[in-house]
Short mmCIF file of C-alpha atoms in Angstrom, two decimals:
data_model
loop_
_atom_site.label_atom_id
_atom_site.label_comp_id
_atom_site.label_asym_id
_atom_site.label_seq_id
_atom_site.Cartn_x
_atom_site.Cartn_y
_atom_site.Cartn_z
CA ASN A 603 -17.39 44.33 11.78
CA ASP A 604 -16.06 41.36 13.88
CA TRP A 605 -17.42 38.18 12.79
CA LYS A 606 -15.44 35.84 15.06
CA ASN A 607 -18.50 34.84 17.03
CA ALA A 608 -21.00 35.33 14.19
CA LYS A 609 -23.40 32.37 13.20
CA PHE A 610 -22.61 31.69 9.70
CA GLU A 611 -25.68 29.80 7.51
CA ALA A 612 -24.15 27.35 4.76
CA PHE A 613 -25.37 27.48 1.49
CA GLY A 614 -23.87 25.49 -1.70
CA ASP A 615 -20.90 23.19 -1.65
CA GLY A 616 -18.95 24.91 1.44
CA ASN A 617 -19.98 28.46 1.22
CA ALA A 618 -21.67 30.31 4.18
CA PHE A 619 -23.01 33.84 5.17
CA SER A 620 -23.84 35.95 8.10
CA LEU A 621 -26.09 39.14 8.51
CA ALA A 622 -25.30 41.67 11.28
CA HIS A 623 -26.73 45.14 11.92
CA ASP A 624 -25.87 48.27 13.87
CA ASN A 625 -26.92 51.95 13.41
CA GLY A 626 -29.19 51.39 10.30
CA THR A 627 -26.46 49.69 8.37
CA MET A 628 -26.77 45.82 7.27
CA TYR A 629 -23.32 43.81 6.96
CA LEU A 630 -23.29 40.90 4.87
CA ALA A 631 -20.15 38.34 5.48
CA VAL A 632 -19.58 35.77 3.00
CA LYS A 633 -17.00 32.76 3.15
CA LEU A 634 -16.42 31.06 -0.17
CA LYS A 635 -15.43 27.86 -0.99
CA ASP A 636 -13.68 28.15 -4.36
CA ALA A 637 -10.15 27.31 -6.01
CA THR A 638 -10.43 30.42 -8.15
CA PRO A 639 -13.07 33.05 -6.45
CA ARG A 640 -11.78 36.27 -8.41
CA MET A 641 -12.57 35.17 -11.87
CA ASN A 642 -14.88 37.88 -13.36
CA VAL A 643 -14.16 40.10 -16.60
CA GLN A 644 -17.60 41.23 -16.70
CA THR A 645 -18.98 44.84 -16.62
CA GLY A 646 -22.21 46.49 -15.64
CA SER A 647 -25.15 44.12 -15.20
CA ASN A 648 -23.54 41.20 -16.68
CA LEU A 649 -21.42 40.61 -13.28
CA TRP A 650 -23.49 37.23 -12.77
CA LYS A 651 -21.48 35.52 -15.68
CA GLY A 652 -18.35 35.41 -13.81
CA ASP A 653 -17.48 34.98 -10.19
CA ALA A 654 -19.88 37.27 -7.90
CA ILE A 655 -22.01 37.40 -4.92
CA GLU A 656 -25.59 38.18 -5.54
CA PHE A 657 -28.13 38.99 -2.58
CA ALA A 658 -31.67 40.11 -2.64
CA PHE A 659 -33.76 41.22 0.28
CA SER A 660 -37.14 43.13 0.84
CA THR A 661 -37.72 46.35 2.97
CA ASN A 662 -41.40 45.75 3.21
CA GLU A 663 -41.90 43.50 6.51
CA THR A 664 -45.70 43.26 5.33
CA ALA A 665 -45.03 41.95 1.62
CA ASP A 666 -46.50 38.75 0.79
CA PRO A 667 -43.97 35.85 0.73
CA LYS A 668 -45.52 34.04 -2.14
CA ARG A 669 -45.42 36.84 -4.45
CA THR A 670 -43.66 36.02 -7.62
CA SER A 671 -42.78 39.73 -8.79
CA PHE A 672 -40.56 42.32 -7.11
CA LEU A 673 -42.09 44.98 -5.27
CA LEU A 674 -40.54 48.71 -5.44
CA SER A 675 -39.35 47.61 -1.76
CA ASP A 676 -37.54 44.55 -3.16
CA TYR A 677 -33.67 44.69 -3.99
CA HIS A 678 -31.26 42.73 -5.89
CA PHE A 679 -27.43 43.35 -5.80
CA GLY A 680 -24.44 41.83 -6.92
CA LEU A 681 -20.84 42.09 -6.11
CA ASN A 682 -18.24 41.51 -8.81
CA LEU A 683 -15.34 39.72 -7.48
CA GLY A 684 -12.98 40.15 -10.33
CA ALA A 685 -9.87 42.50 -10.64
CA ASN A 686 -12.05 45.49 -10.58
CA PRO A 687 -14.79 44.85 -7.83
CA TYR A 688 -18.11 46.89 -7.70
CA ILE A 689 -21.52 46.22 -6.69
CA TRP A 690 -24.51 46.46 -9.24
CA ASN A 691 -28.12 47.31 -8.07
CA TRP A 692 -30.40 45.42 -10.48
CA SER A 693 -33.36 47.12 -9.15
CA GLU A 694 -32.39 50.52 -10.35
CA ASP A 695 -29.98 49.20 -13.34
CA THR A 696 -26.73 51.15 -12.08
CA GLN A 697 -23.84 50.81 -10.02
CA ALA A 698 -24.90 50.94 -6.40
CA LYS A 699 -23.77 53.98 -4.41
CA ASN A 700 -22.86 54.14 -0.49
CA MET A 701 -22.09 50.38 -0.33
CA ASP A 702 -18.58 49.79 1.14
CA PHE A 703 -17.06 46.28 0.80
CA LYS A 704 -13.99 44.08 1.56
CA ILE A 705 -12.69 41.30 -0.18
CA SER A 706 -9.85 39.19 1.53
CA GLN A 707 -6.70 38.77 -0.86
CA ASP A 708 -7.62 35.42 -1.61
CA GLY A 709 -11.02 36.27 -2.43
CA LYS A 710 -12.54 33.76 0.23
CA PHE A 711 -13.96 36.21 2.73
CA VAL A 712 -16.15 39.07 1.75
CA GLU A 713 -18.01 41.87 3.71
CA ILE A 714 -20.67 44.15 2.51
CA ALA A 715 -22.07 47.20 4.22
CA ILE A 716 -25.33 48.10 3.21
CA PRO A 717 -26.71 51.46 4.49
CA MET A 718 -30.53 50.68 4.86
CA LYS A 719 -31.26 54.38 5.14
CA GLU A 720 -30.63 54.71 1.27
CA TYR A 721 -33.44 51.96 0.67
CA THR A 722 -36.01 52.36 3.13
CA LYS A 723 -37.62 55.20 5.00
CA SER A 724 -38.34 52.95 8.26
CA GLU A 725 -35.96 51.41 10.50
CA LEU A 726 -34.34 48.29 9.76
CA PHE A 727 -36.82 45.67 11.28
CA ILE A 728 -34.50 43.82 13.30
CA SER A 729 -37.40 42.07 15.51
CA LYS A 730 -39.12 40.51 12.52
CA PRO A 731 -37.93 38.01 9.81
CA LEU A 732 -36.05 39.45 6.73
CA SER A 733 -37.06 38.12 3.30
CA PHE A 734 -33.51 37.41 2.09
CA GLU A 735 -31.62 35.26 -0.62
CA ILE A 736 -27.87 35.18 -1.37
CA ALA A 737 -26.08 33.25 -4.31
CA PHE A 738 -22.44 32.65 -5.52
CA ASP A 739 -21.82 32.62 -9.25
CA GLN A 740 -19.02 30.40 -10.09
CA SER A 741 -16.65 30.71 -13.25
CA ASP A 742 -13.43 29.29 -13.97
CA ASN A 743 -12.47 31.96 -16.40
CA GLY A 744 -14.57 35.08 -15.50
CA GLU A 745 -16.41 34.87 -18.86
CA LEU A 746 -19.00 32.43 -18.39
CA ARG A 747 -20.94 31.09 -15.49
CA LEU A 748 -20.61 27.46 -14.57
CA SER A 749 -22.98 27.37 -11.60
CA GLN A 750 -24.99 29.26 -9.07
CA GLU A 751 -25.06 27.92 -5.55
CA ARG A 752 -28.30 29.55 -3.75
CA TRP A 753 -29.00 29.37 -0.07
CA ASN A 754 -32.73 28.96 0.06
CA SER A 755 -33.81 28.38 -3.50
CA GLU A 756 -31.03 25.73 -4.25
CA GLY A 757 -33.04 23.58 -6.56
CA SER A 758 -34.86 26.51 -8.43
CA GLU A 759 -33.91 29.10 -10.52
CA GLY A 760 -35.23 32.64 -10.69
CA PHE A 761 -34.69 34.32 -7.18
CA HIS A 762 -33.66 37.67 -9.31
CA THR A 763 -37.06 37.92 -10.44
CA ASN A 764 -39.28 35.96 -8.06
CA PRO A 765 -39.30 36.82 -4.07
CA SER A 766 -41.30 33.55 -3.29
CA LEU A 767 -37.91 31.79 -3.65
CA TRP A 768 -36.28 33.64 -1.12
CA GLY A 769 -35.85 32.29 2.87
CA LYS A 770 -36.71 34.23 6.04
CA LEU A 771 -33.93 35.34 8.15
CA MET A 772 -33.95 36.70 11.90
CA PHE A 773 -31.12 39.00 13.20
CA GLU A 774 -29.48 37.63 16.29
#
């Protein structure tokens, strides 16, 4: 995907993200401002303890935005940014399948391709707001998370279990 003309949403201390779509695939691009963005020695579901990108979204456009627990149509993923990167699907407690990603050599630009047909039987609803949240987990040594910078729920912990903390985005 070409991100040169994309509108990026700021979050945290200098980070930004953008969403795009085509042919049933949602693309997530993330720009990171971190001196050491590739520090993560974690494995499996513990990737949040090192440098990682977490993102969550709902595939149910009619879900109550004030709900405080996940529905089967809600998903939470994380990309381990360490030397052995992978995407974890916390909703199914397994490594995500069929998701492609690219991490720039310096670790400051990430692109993830999410095949929405794997997560919803309906078309990607591009004309309606998408419930979404993104976070950057920061670590200086890859073993312990020092901070988490979030887009919509900057001052509130718990987006990984509470969809009421997610924001709404429209595809452009």
